[in-house]
Amino acid sequence: MKVTNLTTDQAVLTEVGRRMADYRLQRHMTQSQFAEAAGVSKRTVERLEAGDSVQLINLVRALRVLEKLDGLDRFLPDAPANPIDLLERQGKVRQRARPDARPDDDATQPWRWGDEA
């Protein structure tokens, strides 16, 4: 089954559970052996494979045993850096100028066009 944005939440959980069971069986592991290797209860493995909700840490532990944890980088890669965040990380904070201010503004002198003799 192909998982898309239109797939229901329950269908996604069921598909993840089916795939986890398939990988476990390819490794010739029982649910009990898999649970012990992952550091979770056998009931947690049963819930995971049935498509029931489990804690995220238990999914991470199961993926680690199946050597599929690196798959997280493919389905949820790092977000691209925001240019403003990059500037702030470099210590350069963007400052906004006042709309009525000029860099050479001197409040003690009257304003001139600059072409007076």
Short mmCIF file of N, CA and C in Angstrom, two decimals:
data_model
loop_
_atom_site.label_atom_id
_atom_site.label_comp_id
_atom_site.label_asym_id
_atom_site.label_seq_id
_atom_site.Cartn_x
_atom_site.Cartn_y
_atom_site.Cartn_z
N MET A 1 0.84 -1.18 0.00
CA MET A 1 0.00 0.00 0.00
C MET A 1 0.88 1.24 0.00
N LYS A 2 0.54 2.18 -0.84
CA LYS A 2 1.27 3.44 -0.88
C LYS A 2 0.61 4.42 0.10
N VAL A 3 1.39 5.01 0.96
CA VAL A 3 0.88 5.97 1.93
C VAL A 3 0.97 7.36 1.33
N THR A 4 -0.14 8.09 1.34
CA THR A 4 -0.19 9.46 0.83
C THR A 4 -0.85 10.36 1.87
N ASN A 5 -0.93 11.63 1.57
CA ASN A 5 -1.61 12.57 2.47
C ASN A 5 -3.10 12.28 2.57
N LEU A 6 -3.64 11.54 1.62
CA LEU A 6 -5.06 11.21 1.64
C LEU A 6 -5.35 9.94 2.44
N THR A 7 -4.31 9.21 2.82
CA THR A 7 -4.47 7.99 3.60
C THR A 7 -4.91 8.35 5.01
N THR A 8 -5.88 7.63 5.53
CA THR A 8 -6.35 7.92 6.89
C THR A 8 -5.26 7.59 7.91
N ASP A 9 -5.37 8.22 9.07
CA ASP A 9 -4.39 7.97 10.14
C ASP A 9 -4.35 6.49 10.51
N GLN A 10 -5.53 5.90 10.65
CA GLN A 10 -5.58 4.49 11.04
C GLN A 10 -4.95 3.60 9.96
N ALA A 11 -5.18 3.94 8.69
CA ALA A 11 -4.59 3.15 7.60
C ALA A 11 -3.07 3.27 7.62
N VAL A 12 -2.56 4.44 7.95
CA VAL A 12 -1.10 4.63 8.05
C VAL A 12 -0.55 3.77 9.18
N LEU A 13 -1.19 3.82 10.34
CA LEU A 13 -0.72 3.01 11.48
C LEU A 13 -0.76 1.52 11.15
N THR A 14 -1.82 1.09 10.49
CA THR A 14 -1.94 -0.31 10.10
C THR A 14 -0.82 -0.70 9.14
N GLU A 15 -0.54 0.17 8.17
CA GLU A 15 0.52 -0.11 7.20
C GLU A 15 1.89 -0.14 7.87
N VAL A 16 2.14 0.79 8.78
CA VAL A 16 3.42 0.79 9.51
C VAL A 16 3.55 -0.51 10.30
N GLY A 17 2.49 -0.91 10.97
CA GLY A 17 2.52 -2.16 11.73
C GLY A 17 2.78 -3.37 10.86
N ARG A 18 2.14 -3.41 9.69
CA ARG A 18 2.36 -4.54 8.78
C ARG A 18 3.81 -4.58 8.31
N ARG A 19 4.35 -3.42 7.98
CA ARG A 19 5.74 -3.37 7.51
C ARG A 19 6.71 -3.77 8.62
N MET A 20 6.43 -3.32 9.85
CA MET A 20 7.30 -3.69 10.97
C MET A 20 7.28 -5.22 11.16
N ALA A 21 6.11 -5.80 11.08
CA ALA A 21 6.00 -7.25 11.23
C ALA A 21 6.76 -7.97 10.11
N ASP A 22 6.65 -7.47 8.88
CA ASP A 22 7.37 -8.08 7.76
C ASP A 22 8.88 -8.05 7.99
N TYR A 23 9.40 -6.91 8.42
CA TYR A 23 10.84 -6.81 8.67
C TYR A 23 11.27 -7.71 9.84
N ARG A 24 10.43 -7.77 10.87
CA ARG A 24 10.75 -8.65 12.00
C ARG A 24 10.81 -10.09 11.54
N LEU A 25 9.85 -10.50 10.72
CA LEU A 25 9.81 -11.88 10.25
C LEU A 25 10.98 -12.19 9.31
N GLN A 26 11.42 -11.21 8.52
CA GLN A 26 12.59 -11.41 7.66
C GLN A 26 13.83 -11.70 8.50
N ARG A 27 13.85 -11.20 9.72
CA ARG A 27 14.97 -11.43 10.63
C ARG A 27 14.77 -12.71 11.46
N HIS A 28 13.70 -13.43 11.17
CA HIS A 28 13.39 -14.68 11.87
C HIS A 28 13.30 -14.47 13.37
N MET A 29 12.62 -13.40 13.77
CA MET A 29 12.45 -13.08 15.18
C MET A 29 10.99 -13.26 15.58
N THR A 30 10.79 -13.82 16.76
CA THR A 30 9.45 -13.86 17.31
C THR A 30 9.14 -12.48 17.90
N GLN A 31 7.87 -12.26 18.22
CA GLN A 31 7.52 -11.00 18.86
C GLN A 31 8.22 -10.85 20.20
N SER A 32 8.37 -11.95 20.91
CA SER A 32 9.05 -11.91 22.21
C SER A 32 10.53 -11.54 22.05
N GLN A 33 11.19 -12.14 21.08
CA GLN A 33 12.60 -11.82 20.83
C GLN A 33 12.76 -10.37 20.40
N PHE A 34 11.86 -9.93 19.55
CA PHE A 34 11.90 -8.55 19.07
C PHE A 34 11.68 -7.58 20.23
N ALA A 35 10.71 -7.89 21.07
CA ALA A 35 10.41 -7.03 22.23
C ALA A 35 11.62 -6.93 23.15
N GLU A 36 12.27 -8.06 23.40
CA GLU A 36 13.45 -8.06 24.27
C GLU A 36 14.58 -7.24 23.66
N ALA A 37 14.81 -7.41 22.37
CA ALA A 37 15.88 -6.66 21.70
C ALA A 37 15.60 -5.15 21.71
N ALA A 38 14.33 -4.79 21.62
CA ALA A 38 13.96 -3.37 21.57
C ALA A 38 13.82 -2.78 22.97
N GLY A 39 13.75 -3.62 23.99
CA GLY A 39 13.57 -3.12 25.35
C GLY A 39 12.15 -2.67 25.62
N VAL A 40 11.19 -3.33 24.97
CA VAL A 40 9.78 -3.02 25.17
C VAL A 40 9.06 -4.31 25.53
N SER A 41 7.81 -4.19 25.91
CA SER A 41 7.04 -5.39 26.24
C SER A 41 6.54 -6.06 24.97
N LYS A 42 6.22 -7.34 25.10
CA LYS A 42 5.66 -8.08 23.97
C LYS A 42 4.33 -7.46 23.56
N ARG A 43 3.57 -6.99 24.53
CA ARG A 43 2.28 -6.35 24.25
C ARG A 43 2.47 -5.09 23.40
N THR A 44 3.55 -4.35 23.64
CA THR A 44 3.85 -3.16 22.83
C THR A 44 4.09 -3.56 21.38
N VAL A 45 4.84 -4.63 21.15
CA VAL A 45 5.09 -5.12 19.80
C VAL A 45 3.77 -5.54 19.16
N GLU A 46 2.93 -6.21 19.91
CA GLU A 46 1.62 -6.63 19.38
C GLU A 46 0.79 -5.41 18.96
N ARG A 47 0.78 -4.38 19.81
CA ARG A 47 0.02 -3.16 19.49
C ARG A 47 0.60 -2.46 18.27
N LEU A 48 1.92 -2.38 18.22
CA LEU A 48 2.58 -1.74 17.08
C LEU A 48 2.23 -2.45 15.77
N GLU A 49 2.35 -3.76 15.78
CA GLU A 49 2.10 -4.53 14.56
C GLU A 49 0.61 -4.56 14.19
N ALA A 50 -0.26 -4.33 15.17
CA ALA A 50 -1.70 -4.32 14.90
C ALA A 50 -2.17 -2.95 14.41
N GLY A 51 -1.27 -1.99 14.42
CA GLY A 51 -1.65 -0.65 13.97
C GLY A 51 -2.27 0.19 15.06
N ASP A 52 -2.08 -0.23 16.30
CA ASP A 52 -2.57 0.55 17.43
C ASP A 52 -1.55 1.64 17.76
N SER A 53 -1.98 2.62 18.49
CA SER A 53 -1.11 3.73 18.87
C SER A 53 -0.10 3.27 19.91
N VAL A 54 1.15 3.67 19.74
CA VAL A 54 2.21 3.37 20.71
C VAL A 54 3.00 4.64 20.96
N GLN A 55 3.76 4.65 22.02
CA GLN A 55 4.60 5.81 22.30
C GLN A 55 5.70 5.91 21.25
N LEU A 56 6.06 7.12 20.91
CA LEU A 56 7.07 7.37 19.89
C LEU A 56 8.40 6.72 20.25
N ILE A 57 8.77 6.73 21.51
CA ILE A 57 10.04 6.13 21.92
C ILE A 57 10.06 4.64 21.60
N ASN A 58 8.91 4.00 21.70
CA ASN A 58 8.85 2.57 21.39
C ASN A 58 9.01 2.32 19.90
N LEU A 59 8.47 3.21 19.08
CA LEU A 59 8.68 3.11 17.63
C LEU A 59 10.16 3.29 17.30
N VAL A 60 10.80 4.24 17.94
CA VAL A 60 12.23 4.48 17.72
C VAL A 60 13.04 3.25 18.09
N ARG A 61 12.72 2.65 19.22
CA ARG A 61 13.43 1.44 19.66
C ARG A 61 13.24 0.29 18.68
N ALA A 62 12.01 0.14 18.18
CA ALA A 62 11.74 -0.93 17.22
C ALA A 62 12.49 -0.69 15.91
N LEU A 63 12.51 0.55 15.44
CA LEU A 63 13.22 0.87 14.20
C LEU A 63 14.72 0.62 14.36
N ARG A 64 15.24 0.90 15.55
CA ARG A 64 16.67 0.68 15.80
C ARG A 64 17.01 -0.81 15.68
N VAL A 65 16.17 -1.67 16.25
CA VAL A 65 16.41 -3.12 16.17
C VAL A 65 16.37 -3.58 14.72
N LEU A 66 15.47 -3.00 13.94
CA LEU A 66 15.34 -3.39 12.53
C LEU A 66 16.37 -2.71 11.63
N GLU A 67 17.23 -1.87 12.24
CA GLU A 67 18.24 -1.10 11.51
C GLU A 67 17.58 -0.22 10.43
N LYS A 68 16.46 0.39 10.80
CA LYS A 68 15.72 1.27 9.90
C LYS A 68 15.60 2.68 10.46
N LEU A 69 16.30 2.98 11.53
CA LEU A 69 16.21 4.29 12.16
C LEU A 69 16.70 5.39 11.23
N ASP A 70 17.67 5.07 10.36
CA ASP A 70 18.17 6.09 9.43
C ASP A 70 17.10 6.52 8.43
N GLY A 71 16.04 5.75 8.31
CA GLY A 71 14.93 6.13 7.43
C GLY A 71 14.23 7.39 7.88
N LEU A 72 14.38 7.76 9.15
CA LEU A 72 13.76 8.99 9.64
C LEU A 72 14.32 10.21 8.91
N ASP A 73 15.59 10.17 8.55
CA ASP A 73 16.19 11.29 7.83
C ASP A 73 15.59 11.45 6.44
N ARG A 74 15.15 10.36 5.87
CA ARG A 74 14.56 10.45 4.53
C ARG A 74 13.14 10.99 4.56
N PHE A 75 12.36 10.56 5.54
CA PHE A 75 10.97 11.00 5.53
C PHE A 75 10.76 12.31 6.28
N LEU A 76 11.71 12.72 7.12
CA LEU A 76 11.61 13.99 7.80
C LEU A 76 12.99 14.65 7.86
N PRO A 77 13.47 15.14 6.71
CA PRO A 77 14.81 15.74 6.69
C PRO A 77 14.83 17.07 7.43
N ASP A 78 16.03 17.54 7.72
CA ASP A 78 16.17 18.85 8.34
C ASP A 78 15.53 19.90 7.45
N ALA A 79 14.85 20.84 8.08
CA ALA A 79 14.23 21.94 7.33
C ALA A 79 15.33 22.85 6.80
N PRO A 80 15.14 23.42 5.60
CA PRO A 80 16.15 24.34 5.08
C PRO A 80 16.27 25.56 5.99
N ALA A 81 17.46 26.09 6.06
CA ALA A 81 17.73 27.23 6.95
C ALA A 81 17.04 28.49 6.43
N ASN A 82 16.49 29.24 7.35
CA ASN A 82 15.89 30.53 7.05
C ASN A 82 17.02 31.55 6.95
N PRO A 83 17.08 32.36 5.89
CA PRO A 83 18.18 33.33 5.75
C PRO A 83 18.30 34.28 6.95
N ILE A 84 17.20 34.67 7.53
CA ILE A 84 17.25 35.57 8.69
C ILE A 84 17.90 34.84 9.87
N ASP A 85 17.54 33.57 10.06
CA ASP A 85 18.16 32.79 11.13
C ASP A 85 19.66 32.66 10.93
N LEU A 86 20.09 32.49 9.67
CA LEU A 86 21.52 32.39 9.40
C LEU A 86 22.24 33.67 9.79
N LEU A 87 21.65 34.81 9.48
CA LEU A 87 22.25 36.10 9.87
C LEU A 87 22.35 36.21 11.39
N GLU A 88 21.31 35.82 12.07
CA GLU A 88 21.32 35.92 13.53
C GLU A 88 22.37 34.99 14.14
N ARG A 89 22.55 33.82 13.54
CA ARG A 89 23.57 32.89 14.04
C ARG A 89 24.97 33.45 13.86
N GLN A 90 25.14 34.30 12.86
CA GLN A 90 26.44 34.91 12.62
C GLN A 90 26.64 36.14 13.48
N GLY A 91 25.65 36.47 14.31
CA GLY A 91 25.77 37.64 15.18
C GLY A 91 25.36 38.92 14.50
N LYS A 92 24.88 38.83 13.29
CA LYS A 92 24.44 40.02 12.58
C LYS A 92 22.92 40.06 12.64
N VAL A 93 22.41 40.99 13.41
CA VAL A 93 20.98 41.11 13.55
C VAL A 93 20.49 42.21 12.63
N ARG A 94 19.51 41.88 11.85
CA ARG A 94 18.94 42.85 10.92
C ARG A 94 18.22 43.92 11.71
N GLN A 95 18.53 45.17 11.43
CA GLN A 95 17.87 46.28 12.12
C GLN A 95 17.06 47.06 11.12
N ARG A 96 15.90 47.44 11.54
CA ARG A 96 15.03 48.23 10.68
C ARG A 96 15.26 49.70 10.96
N ALA A 97 15.34 50.47 9.87
CA ALA A 97 15.52 51.90 10.01
C ALA A 97 14.17 52.56 10.22
N ARG A 98 14.19 53.66 10.96
CA ARG A 98 12.97 54.44 11.10
C ARG A 98 12.63 55.02 9.74
N PRO A 99 11.37 55.06 9.36
CA PRO A 99 11.01 55.58 8.03
C PRO A 99 11.39 57.05 7.85
N ASP A 100 11.42 57.83 8.94
CA ASP A 100 11.72 59.25 8.82
C ASP A 100 13.20 59.57 9.07
N ALA A 101 14.02 58.56 9.26
CA ALA A 101 15.43 58.79 9.57
C ALA A 101 16.29 58.61 8.33
N ARG A 102 17.32 59.44 8.24
CA ARG A 102 18.33 59.31 7.19
C ARG A 102 19.66 59.10 7.90
N PRO A 103 20.58 58.39 7.28
CA PRO A 103 21.87 58.15 7.95
C PRO A 103 22.60 59.44 8.28
N ASP A 104 22.46 60.46 7.45
CA ASP A 104 23.18 61.71 7.70
C ASP A 104 22.26 62.76 8.33
N ASP A 105 21.18 62.30 8.93
CA ASP A 105 20.20 63.20 9.53
C ASP A 105 20.82 63.90 10.73
N ASP A 106 20.80 65.21 10.72
CA ASP A 106 21.28 65.99 11.85
C ASP A 106 20.14 66.90 12.25
N ALA A 107 19.54 66.65 13.38
CA ALA A 107 18.35 67.37 13.82
C ALA A 107 18.61 68.84 14.09
N THR A 108 19.87 69.23 14.28
CA THR A 108 20.17 70.63 14.59
C THR A 108 20.25 71.49 13.34
N GLN A 109 20.39 70.89 12.18
CA GLN A 109 20.49 71.64 10.93
C GLN A 109 19.18 71.56 10.17
N PRO A 110 18.79 72.66 9.51
CA PRO A 110 17.58 72.59 8.68
C PRO A 110 17.84 71.70 7.47
N TRP A 111 16.78 71.12 6.98
CA TRP A 111 16.88 70.23 5.85
C TRP A 111 17.21 71.01 4.58
N ARG A 112 18.07 70.45 3.73
CA ARG A 112 18.45 71.09 2.46
C ARG A 112 18.41 70.06 1.37
N TRP A 113 18.25 70.56 0.17
CA TRP A 113 18.27 69.69 -1.01
C TRP A 113 19.67 69.22 -1.30
N GLY A 114 20.66 69.99 -0.94
CA GLY A 114 22.04 69.60 -1.16
C GLY A 114 22.65 70.28 -2.38
N ASP A 115 21.85 71.02 -3.12
CA ASP A 115 22.39 71.69 -4.30
C ASP A 115 22.50 73.20 -4.08
N GLU A 116 22.30 73.64 -2.81
CA GLU A 116 22.44 75.07 -2.51
C GLU A 116 23.93 75.43 -2.49
N ALA A 117 24.18 76.67 -2.87
CA ALA A 117 25.57 77.12 -2.92
C ALA A 117 26.10 77.51 -1.59
#
